[in-house]
Coordinates of C-alpha atoms and ligand atoms in Angstrom, one line a residue:
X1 CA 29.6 11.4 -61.8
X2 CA 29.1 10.4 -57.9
X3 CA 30.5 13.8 -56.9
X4 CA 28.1 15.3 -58.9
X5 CA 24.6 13.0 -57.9
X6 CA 26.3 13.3 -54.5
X7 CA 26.4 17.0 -55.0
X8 CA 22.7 16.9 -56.5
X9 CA 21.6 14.8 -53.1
X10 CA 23.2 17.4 -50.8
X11 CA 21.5 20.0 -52.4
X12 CA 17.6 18.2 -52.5
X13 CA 17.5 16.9 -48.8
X14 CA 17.8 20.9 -47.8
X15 CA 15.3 22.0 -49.7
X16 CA 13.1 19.1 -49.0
X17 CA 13.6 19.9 -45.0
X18 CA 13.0 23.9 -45.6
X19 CA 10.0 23.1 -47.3
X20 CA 8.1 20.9 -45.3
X21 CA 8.8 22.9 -42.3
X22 CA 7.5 26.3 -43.7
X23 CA 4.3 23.9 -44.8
X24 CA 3.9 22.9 -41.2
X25 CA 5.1 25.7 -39.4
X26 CA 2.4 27.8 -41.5
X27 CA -0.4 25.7 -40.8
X28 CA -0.1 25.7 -36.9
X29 CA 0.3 27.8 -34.7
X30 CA 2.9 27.9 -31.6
X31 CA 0.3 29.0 -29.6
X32 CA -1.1 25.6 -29.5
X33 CA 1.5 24.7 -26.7
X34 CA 0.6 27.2 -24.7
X35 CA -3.3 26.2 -23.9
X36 CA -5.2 27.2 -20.9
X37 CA -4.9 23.9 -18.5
X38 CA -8.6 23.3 -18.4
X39 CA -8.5 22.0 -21.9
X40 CA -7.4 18.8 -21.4
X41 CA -8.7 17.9 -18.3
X42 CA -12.1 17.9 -19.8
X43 CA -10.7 16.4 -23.1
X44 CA -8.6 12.6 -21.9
X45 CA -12.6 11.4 -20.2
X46 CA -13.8 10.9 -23.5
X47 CA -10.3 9.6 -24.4
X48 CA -10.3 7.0 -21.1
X49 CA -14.0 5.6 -21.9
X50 CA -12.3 4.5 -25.4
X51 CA -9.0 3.2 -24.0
X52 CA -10.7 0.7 -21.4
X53 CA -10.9 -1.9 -24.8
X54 CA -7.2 -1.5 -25.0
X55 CA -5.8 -2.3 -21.6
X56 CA -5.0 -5.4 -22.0
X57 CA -2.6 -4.4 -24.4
X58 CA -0.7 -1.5 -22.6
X59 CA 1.1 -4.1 -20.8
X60 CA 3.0 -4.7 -24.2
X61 CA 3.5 -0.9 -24.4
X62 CA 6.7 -0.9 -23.4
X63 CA 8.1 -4.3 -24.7
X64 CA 7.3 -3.6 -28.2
X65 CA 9.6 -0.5 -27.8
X66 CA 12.1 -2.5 -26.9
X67 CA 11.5 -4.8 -29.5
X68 CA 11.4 -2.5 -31.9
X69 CA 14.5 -0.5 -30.5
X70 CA 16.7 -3.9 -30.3
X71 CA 15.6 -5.0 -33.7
X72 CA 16.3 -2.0 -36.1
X73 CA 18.9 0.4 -34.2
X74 CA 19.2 2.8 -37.0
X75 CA 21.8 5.0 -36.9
X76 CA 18.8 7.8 -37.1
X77 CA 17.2 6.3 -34.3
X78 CA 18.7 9.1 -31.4
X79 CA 15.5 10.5 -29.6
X80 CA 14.3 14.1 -31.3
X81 CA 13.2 15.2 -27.8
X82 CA 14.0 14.8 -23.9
X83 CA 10.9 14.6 -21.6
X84 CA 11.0 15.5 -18.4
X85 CA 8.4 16.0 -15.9
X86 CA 7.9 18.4 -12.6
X87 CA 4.7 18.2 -10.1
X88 CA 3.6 21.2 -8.7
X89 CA 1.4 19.2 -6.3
X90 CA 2.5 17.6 -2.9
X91 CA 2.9 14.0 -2.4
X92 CA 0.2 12.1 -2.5
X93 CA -1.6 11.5 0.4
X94 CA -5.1 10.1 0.7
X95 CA -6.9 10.9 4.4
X96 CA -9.5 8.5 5.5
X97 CA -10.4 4.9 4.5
X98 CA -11.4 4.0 0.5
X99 CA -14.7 4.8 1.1
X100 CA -14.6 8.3 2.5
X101 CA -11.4 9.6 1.3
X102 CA -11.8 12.5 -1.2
X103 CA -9.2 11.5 -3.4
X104 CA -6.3 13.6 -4.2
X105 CA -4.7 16.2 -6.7
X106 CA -2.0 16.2 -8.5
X107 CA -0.6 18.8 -11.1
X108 CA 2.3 19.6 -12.7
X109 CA 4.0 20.5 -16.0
X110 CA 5.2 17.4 -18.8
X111 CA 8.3 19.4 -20.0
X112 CA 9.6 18.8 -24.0
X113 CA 12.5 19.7 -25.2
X114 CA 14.0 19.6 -28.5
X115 CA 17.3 17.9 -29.1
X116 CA 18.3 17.7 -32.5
X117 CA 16.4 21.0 -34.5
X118 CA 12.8 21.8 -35.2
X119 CA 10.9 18.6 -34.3
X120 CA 6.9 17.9 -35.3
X121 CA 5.4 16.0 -32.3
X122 CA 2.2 14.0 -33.7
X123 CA 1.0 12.7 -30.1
X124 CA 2.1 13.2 -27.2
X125 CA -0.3 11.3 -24.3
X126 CA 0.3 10.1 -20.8
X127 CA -1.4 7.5 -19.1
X128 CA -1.4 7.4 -15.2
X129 CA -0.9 3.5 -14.9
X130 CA -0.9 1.2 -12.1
X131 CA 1.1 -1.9 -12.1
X132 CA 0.3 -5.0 -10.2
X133 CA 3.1 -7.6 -9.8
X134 CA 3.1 -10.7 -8.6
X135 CA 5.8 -12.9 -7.1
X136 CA 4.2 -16.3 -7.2
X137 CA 3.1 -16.4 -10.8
X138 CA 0.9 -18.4 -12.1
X139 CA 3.9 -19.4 -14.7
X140 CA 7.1 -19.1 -13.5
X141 CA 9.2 -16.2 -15.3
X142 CA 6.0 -15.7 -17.9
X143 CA 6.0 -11.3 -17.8
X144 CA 2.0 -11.3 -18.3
X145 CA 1.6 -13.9 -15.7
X146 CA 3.6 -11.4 -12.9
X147 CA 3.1 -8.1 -14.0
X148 CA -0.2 -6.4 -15.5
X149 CA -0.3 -2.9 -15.9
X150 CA -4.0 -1.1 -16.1
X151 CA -4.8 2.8 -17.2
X152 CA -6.4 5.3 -14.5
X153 CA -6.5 7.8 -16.7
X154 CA -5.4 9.5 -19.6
X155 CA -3.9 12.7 -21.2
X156 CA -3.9 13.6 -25.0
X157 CA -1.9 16.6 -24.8
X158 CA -2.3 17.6 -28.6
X159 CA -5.1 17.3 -30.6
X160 CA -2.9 18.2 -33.9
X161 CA 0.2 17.5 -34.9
X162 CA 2.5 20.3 -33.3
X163 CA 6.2 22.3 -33.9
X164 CA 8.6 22.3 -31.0
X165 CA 11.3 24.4 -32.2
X166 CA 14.6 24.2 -31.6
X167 CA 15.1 27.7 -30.7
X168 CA 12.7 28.6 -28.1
X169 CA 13.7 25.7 -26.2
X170 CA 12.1 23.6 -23.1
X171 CA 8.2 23.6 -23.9
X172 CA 5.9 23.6 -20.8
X173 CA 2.7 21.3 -21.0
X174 CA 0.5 21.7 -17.8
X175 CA -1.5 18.7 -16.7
X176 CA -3.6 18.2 -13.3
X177 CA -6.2 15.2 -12.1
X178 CA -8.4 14.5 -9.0
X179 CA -6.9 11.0 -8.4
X180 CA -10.0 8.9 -6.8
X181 CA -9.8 8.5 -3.2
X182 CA -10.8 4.6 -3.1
X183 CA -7.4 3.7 -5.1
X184 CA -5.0 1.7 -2.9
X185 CA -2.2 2.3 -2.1
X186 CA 1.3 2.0 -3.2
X187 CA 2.2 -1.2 -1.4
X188 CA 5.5 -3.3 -1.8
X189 CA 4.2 -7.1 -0.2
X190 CA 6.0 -10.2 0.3
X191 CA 3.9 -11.8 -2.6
X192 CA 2.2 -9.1 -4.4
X193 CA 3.2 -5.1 -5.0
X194 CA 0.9 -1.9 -6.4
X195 CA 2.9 1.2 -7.9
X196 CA 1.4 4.0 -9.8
X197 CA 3.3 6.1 -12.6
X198 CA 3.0 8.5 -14.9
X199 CA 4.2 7.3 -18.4
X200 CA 4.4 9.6 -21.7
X201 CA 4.4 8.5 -25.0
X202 CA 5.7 11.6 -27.6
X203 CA 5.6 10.4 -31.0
X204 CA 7.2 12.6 -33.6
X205 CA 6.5 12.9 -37.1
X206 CA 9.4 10.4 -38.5
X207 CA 8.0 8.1 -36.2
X208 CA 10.2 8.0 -33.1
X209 CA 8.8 7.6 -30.0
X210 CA 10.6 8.9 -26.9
X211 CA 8.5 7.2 -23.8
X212 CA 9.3 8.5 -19.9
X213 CA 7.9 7.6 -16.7
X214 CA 7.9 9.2 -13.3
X215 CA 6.7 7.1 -10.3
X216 CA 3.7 8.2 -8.5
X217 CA 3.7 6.8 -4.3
X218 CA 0.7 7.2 -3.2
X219 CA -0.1 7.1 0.3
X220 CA -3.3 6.3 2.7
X221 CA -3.7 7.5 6.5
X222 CA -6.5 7.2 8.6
X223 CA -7.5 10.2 10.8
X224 CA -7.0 8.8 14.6
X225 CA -9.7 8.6 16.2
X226 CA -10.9 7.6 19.7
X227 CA -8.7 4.6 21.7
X228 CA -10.4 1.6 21.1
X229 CA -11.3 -0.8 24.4
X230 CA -12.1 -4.3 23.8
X231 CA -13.0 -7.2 26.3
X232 CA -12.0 -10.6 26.1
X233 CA -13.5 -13.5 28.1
X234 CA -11.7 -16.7 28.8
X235 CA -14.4 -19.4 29.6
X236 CA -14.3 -21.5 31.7
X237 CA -12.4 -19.4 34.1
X238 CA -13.7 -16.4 35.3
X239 CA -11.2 -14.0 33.9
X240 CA -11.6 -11.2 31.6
X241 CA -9.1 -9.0 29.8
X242 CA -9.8 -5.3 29.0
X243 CA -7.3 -3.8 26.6
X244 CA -7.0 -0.2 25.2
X245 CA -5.4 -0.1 22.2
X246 CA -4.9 3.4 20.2
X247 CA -7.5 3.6 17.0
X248 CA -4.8 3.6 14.5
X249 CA -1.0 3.0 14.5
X250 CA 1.9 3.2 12.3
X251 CA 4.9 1.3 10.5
X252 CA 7.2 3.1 12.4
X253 CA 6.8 4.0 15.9
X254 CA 5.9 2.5 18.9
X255 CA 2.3 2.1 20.7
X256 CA 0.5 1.8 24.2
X257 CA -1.0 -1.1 25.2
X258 CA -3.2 -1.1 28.1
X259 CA -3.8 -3.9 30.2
X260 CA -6.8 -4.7 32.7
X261 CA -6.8 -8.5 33.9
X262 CA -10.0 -9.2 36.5
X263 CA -11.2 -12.3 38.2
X264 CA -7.7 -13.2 39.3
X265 CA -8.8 -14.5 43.0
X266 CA -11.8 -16.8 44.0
X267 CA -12.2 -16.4 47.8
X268 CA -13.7 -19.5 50.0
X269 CA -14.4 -19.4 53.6
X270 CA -11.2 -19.5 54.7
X271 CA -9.0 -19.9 51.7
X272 CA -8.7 -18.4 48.5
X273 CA -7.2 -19.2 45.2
X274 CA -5.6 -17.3 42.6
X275 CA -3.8 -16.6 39.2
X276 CA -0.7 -15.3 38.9
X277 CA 0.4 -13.8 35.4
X278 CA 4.0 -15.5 35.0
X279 CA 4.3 -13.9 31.0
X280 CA 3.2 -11.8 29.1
X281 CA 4.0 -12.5 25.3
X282 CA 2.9 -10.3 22.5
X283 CA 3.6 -10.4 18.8
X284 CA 2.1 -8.2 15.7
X285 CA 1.6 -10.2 12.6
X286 CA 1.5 -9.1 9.1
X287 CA -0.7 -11.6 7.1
X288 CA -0.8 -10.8 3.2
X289 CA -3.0 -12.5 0.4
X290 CA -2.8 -12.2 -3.2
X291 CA -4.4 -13.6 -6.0
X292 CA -2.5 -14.2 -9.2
X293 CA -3.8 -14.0 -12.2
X294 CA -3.2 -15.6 -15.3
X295 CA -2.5 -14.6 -18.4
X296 CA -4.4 -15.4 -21.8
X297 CA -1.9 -18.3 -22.5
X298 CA -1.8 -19.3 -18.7
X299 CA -5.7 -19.5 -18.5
X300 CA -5.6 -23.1 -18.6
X301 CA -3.7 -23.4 -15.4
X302 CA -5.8 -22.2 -13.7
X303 CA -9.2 -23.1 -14.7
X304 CA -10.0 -20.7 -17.2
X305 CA -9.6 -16.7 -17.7
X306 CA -10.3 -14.4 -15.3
X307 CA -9.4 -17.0 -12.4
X308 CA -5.9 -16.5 -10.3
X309 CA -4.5 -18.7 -7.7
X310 CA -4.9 -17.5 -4.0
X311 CA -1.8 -17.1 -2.3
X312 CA -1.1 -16.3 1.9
X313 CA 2.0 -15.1 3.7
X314 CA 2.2 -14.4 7.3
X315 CA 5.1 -12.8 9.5
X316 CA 5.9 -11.4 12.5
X317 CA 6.8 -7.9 12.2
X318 CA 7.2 -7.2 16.3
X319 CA 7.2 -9.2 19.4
X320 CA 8.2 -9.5 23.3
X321 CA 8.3 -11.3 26.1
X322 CA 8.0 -9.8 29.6
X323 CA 7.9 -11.3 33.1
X324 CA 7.5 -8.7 34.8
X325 CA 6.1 -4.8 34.6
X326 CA 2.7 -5.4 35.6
X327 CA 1.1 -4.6 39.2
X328 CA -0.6 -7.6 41.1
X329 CA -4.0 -6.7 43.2
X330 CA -5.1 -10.2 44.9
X331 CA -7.4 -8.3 47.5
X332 CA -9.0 -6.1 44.7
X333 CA -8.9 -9.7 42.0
X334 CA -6.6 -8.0 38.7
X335 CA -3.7 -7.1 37.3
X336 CA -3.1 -3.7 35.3
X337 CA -0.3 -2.6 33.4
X338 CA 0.8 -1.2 30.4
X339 CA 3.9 -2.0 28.1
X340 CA 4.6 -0.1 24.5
X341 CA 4.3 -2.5 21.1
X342 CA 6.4 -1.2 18.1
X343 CA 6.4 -2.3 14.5
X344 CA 10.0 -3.4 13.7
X345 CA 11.7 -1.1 11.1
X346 CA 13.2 -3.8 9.8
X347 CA 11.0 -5.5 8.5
X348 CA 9.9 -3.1 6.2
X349 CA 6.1 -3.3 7.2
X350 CA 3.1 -2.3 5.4
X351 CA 0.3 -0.4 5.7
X352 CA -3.2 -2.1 5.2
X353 CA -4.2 -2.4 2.2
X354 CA -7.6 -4.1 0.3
X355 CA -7.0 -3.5 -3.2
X356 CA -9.8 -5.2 -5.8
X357 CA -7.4 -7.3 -7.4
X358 CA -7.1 -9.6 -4.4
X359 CA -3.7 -8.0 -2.7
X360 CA -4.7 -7.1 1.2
X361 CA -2.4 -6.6 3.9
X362 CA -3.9 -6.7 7.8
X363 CA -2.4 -6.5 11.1
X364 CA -3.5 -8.2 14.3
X365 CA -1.8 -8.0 17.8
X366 CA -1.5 -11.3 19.3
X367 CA -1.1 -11.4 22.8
X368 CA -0.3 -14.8 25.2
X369 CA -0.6 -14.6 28.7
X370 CA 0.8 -17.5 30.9
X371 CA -1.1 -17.7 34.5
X372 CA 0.1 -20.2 37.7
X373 CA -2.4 -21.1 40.2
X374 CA -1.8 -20.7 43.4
X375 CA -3.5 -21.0 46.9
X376 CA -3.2 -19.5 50.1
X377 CA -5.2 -18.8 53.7
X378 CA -7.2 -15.9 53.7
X379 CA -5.9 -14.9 57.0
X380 CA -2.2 -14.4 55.7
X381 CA -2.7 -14.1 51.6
X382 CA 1.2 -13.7 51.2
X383 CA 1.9 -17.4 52.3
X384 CA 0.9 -18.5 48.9
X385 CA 1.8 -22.6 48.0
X386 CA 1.6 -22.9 43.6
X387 CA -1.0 -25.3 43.0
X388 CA 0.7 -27.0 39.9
X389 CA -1.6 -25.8 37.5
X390 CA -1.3 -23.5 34.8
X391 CA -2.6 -21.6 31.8
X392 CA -1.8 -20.1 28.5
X393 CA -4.2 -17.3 27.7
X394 CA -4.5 -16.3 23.7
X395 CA -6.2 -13.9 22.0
X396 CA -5.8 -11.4 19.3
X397 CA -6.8 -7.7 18.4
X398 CA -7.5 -5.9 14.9
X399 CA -4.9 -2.8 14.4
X400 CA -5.3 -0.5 11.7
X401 CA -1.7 0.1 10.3
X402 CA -1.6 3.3 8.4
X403 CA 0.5 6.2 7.4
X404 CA 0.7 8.9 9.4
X405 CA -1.4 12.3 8.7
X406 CA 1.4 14.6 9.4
X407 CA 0.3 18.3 8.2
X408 CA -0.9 16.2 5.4
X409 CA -4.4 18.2 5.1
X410 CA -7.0 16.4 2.2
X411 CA -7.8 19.2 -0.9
X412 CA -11.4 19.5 0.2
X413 CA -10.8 19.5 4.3
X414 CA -14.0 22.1 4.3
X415 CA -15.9 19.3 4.0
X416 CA -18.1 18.8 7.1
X417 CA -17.7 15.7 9.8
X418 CA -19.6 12.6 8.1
X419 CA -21.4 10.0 10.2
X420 CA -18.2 8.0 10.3
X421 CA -16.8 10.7 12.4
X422 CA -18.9 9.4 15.3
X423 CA -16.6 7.3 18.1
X424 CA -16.8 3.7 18.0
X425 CA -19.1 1.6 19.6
X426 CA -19.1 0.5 23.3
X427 CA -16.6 -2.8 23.6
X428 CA -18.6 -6.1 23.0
X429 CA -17.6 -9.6 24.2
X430 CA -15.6 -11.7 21.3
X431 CA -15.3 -15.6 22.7
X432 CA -14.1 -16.7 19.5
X433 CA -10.9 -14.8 19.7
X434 CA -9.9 -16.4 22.8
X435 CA -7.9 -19.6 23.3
X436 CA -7.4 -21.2 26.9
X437 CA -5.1 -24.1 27.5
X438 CA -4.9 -26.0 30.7
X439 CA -2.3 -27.6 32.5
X440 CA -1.9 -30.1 34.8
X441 CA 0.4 -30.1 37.7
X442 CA 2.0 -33.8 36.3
X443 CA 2.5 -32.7 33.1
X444 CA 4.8 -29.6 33.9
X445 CA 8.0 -30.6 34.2
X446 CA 9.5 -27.7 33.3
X447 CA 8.8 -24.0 34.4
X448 CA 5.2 -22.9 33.6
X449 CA 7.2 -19.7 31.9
X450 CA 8.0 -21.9 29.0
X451 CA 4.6 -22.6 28.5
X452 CA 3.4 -21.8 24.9
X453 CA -0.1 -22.2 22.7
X454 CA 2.3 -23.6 20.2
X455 CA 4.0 -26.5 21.9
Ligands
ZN501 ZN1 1.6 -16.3 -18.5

């Protein structure tokens, strides 16, 4: 009797199978995979306005899969179809700053393949996510607390259920988008990181769901413009400082700095007296906030939802000390010279960044100058006696880190010059980002070249 029901069952589940297929392979059509690629780039808007409700739950998109796939591993439970994914379009690369950057394309084909026969795909979508994370969490090791994961966009690739079959292969499902030029971009921080992906979601008709993700970097650079010359004053002496910085530099590379230091000498009757720049110290620092937010059962920390804590990190990512390299001009009153800043590799720098969920990454070049007075007759300048006093200098200047344009050329470069395009502004006086310390010819015991701003 069990040969014979397991005979009958042998027998039934065939049929079953040949019969559903010719159902469903009669009612669509093949040709449904092969649309023309404007389809569904008109199609996922309408799609996107309705998925905004539901991005507070795409963060448990994965998870649940997990969940599910860790909870019932059914022997069935093998994936009916590989995804795989090429882009047609190069890297990523916006040109210009958030607000005038066109955006940029990317295109390529999702690639399905059936693995185990004739498979019925009822969705297949892909969202182009981008995932915040956190490293000072509101709650330690809570996943909603560190990580939150929001939809760009989205693709609905079939409107009906449709057949991949087994014999024709790898199916090819075009997709393309005008990624919005204000997006930030990929940034790795010391507390908070931004990555972009696209992640697929094909659901076949038993209910399996094979998910795949392919990381999207995308990039910023900022077309160089003209070298930017700024003045510093250092009241109440009568020294200014000219520097010429280059409009934009890089994470890697090296840069010029130009140096202009006048009202060095004041001349008297018969004597005159004088600075002498003992050290120059500059540094670049990398100074990172992030706000993190907190999740629906972390609210409470925090104040309420929708509130974060603020977080700050700071670090050097370059610095050096000279004594020497610059050319002295008592008769004429300055000092000029030029040395070349770099951004250490090492230190894995990042571009600047201002992204609207509080992350932003800047750069300043710090410079400390340490000056010795001295005095001597005018009738023989070189006999010079120090005076015993001294001075450290500080000041700071904005750099613009970003990625470097290379051949990278911006979909619509047809586009005429905008406004922006004209060259910055003539160099204006800044007092506040100056810092003058005096000293005093008792309380240097030591060399005046160990003088510091931080001691
Ligand atoms: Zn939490």
């Amino acid at each position: 009797m069990p040969t014979k029901l397991f005979g009958i069952d042998l027998r039934r589940i065939p049929q079953q199978q040949q019969q559903t297929d010719l159902k469903d392979s009669s009612g669509i059509s093949i040709t449904t995979l092969r649309r023309p690629s404007m389809d569904h780039i008109k199609r996922p808007a309408l799609a996107a306005l309705g998925k905004k409700t539901s991005d507070k739950k795409s963060k448990d998109r994965s998870s649940s899969n997990k969940r599910a796939v860790d909870v019932a591993p059914k022997p069935t439970s093998s994936k009916p179809v590989k995804l795989n994914m090429t882009m047609e379009s190069p890297p990523i690369l916006m040109m210009g700053t958030a607000q005038e950057s066109s955006g940029a394309l990317i295109s390529g084909q999702l690639q399905i393949t059936p693995l185990a026969g004739d498979v019925i795909m009822e969705s297949i979508v892909m969202y182009l996510e981008c995932t915040t994370t956190t490293k000072q969490p509101v709650q330690d090791r809570c996943r909603e607390c560190m990580q939150q994961v929001s939809d760009l966009y989205e693709w609905n690739f079939i409107k009906k259920p449709m057949i991949c079959v087994a014999e024709q292969g790898m199916q090819q499902l075009p997709f393309s988008h005008l990624i919005p030029g204000h997006i930030p971009a990929t940034t790795h921080g010391q507390i908070g990181s931004l990555d972009y992906s696209l992640h697929v979601r094909a659901k076949s008709s038993d209910g399996l769901e094979t998910e795949f993700r392919r990381e999207l970097v995308v990039r910023r650079a900022l077309r160089p413009g003209n070298d930017k010359n700024s003045v510093r004053i250092f009241p109440p002496t009568n020294l200014t400082l000219h520097v010429t910085l280059p409009s934009v530099v890089h994470p890697l590379g090296d840069f010029p700095v130009q140096c202009r230091m006048t009202g060095i000498t004041s001349k008297r009757e018969d004597t005159q007296t004088r600075w002498r720049l003992r050290k120059l110290t500059w540094r670049i620092e990398e100074k990172e906030t992030m706000i993190s937010p907190a999740c629906t059962k972390h609210a409470a920390k925090v104040g309420g939802e929708g509130k974060g804590l603020a977080h700050q990190k700071d670090r050097d990512v370059g610095s050096q000390e000279m004594k020497a390299g610059w050319k002295t001009d008592f008769d004429d009153g300055q000092i000029e010279g030029e040395f070349v800043a770099a951004i250490e590799s090492g230190h894995m720098p990042q571009c600047d960044v201002e992204a609207p969920n509080g992350l932003k990454i800047s750069h300043v070049l710090v410079m400390e100058l340490v000056i010795a007075e001295e005095w001597a007759p005018n009738k023989k300048p070189t006999q010079a006696t120090p005076t015993g006093a001294a001075r450290v200098l500080r000041t700071q200047f904005n750099l613009n880190v970003t990625d470097r344009a290379g051949m990278g050329i911006s979909w619509d470069d047809e586009m005429p010059p905008a406004y922006e395009d004209v060259p910055a502004s003539p160099p204006h006086y800044q007092n506040g980002h100056t810092f003058v310390r005096d000293y005093s010819a008792e309380s240097l015991h030591g060399d005046v070249e160990d003088l510091t701003l931080n001691g």
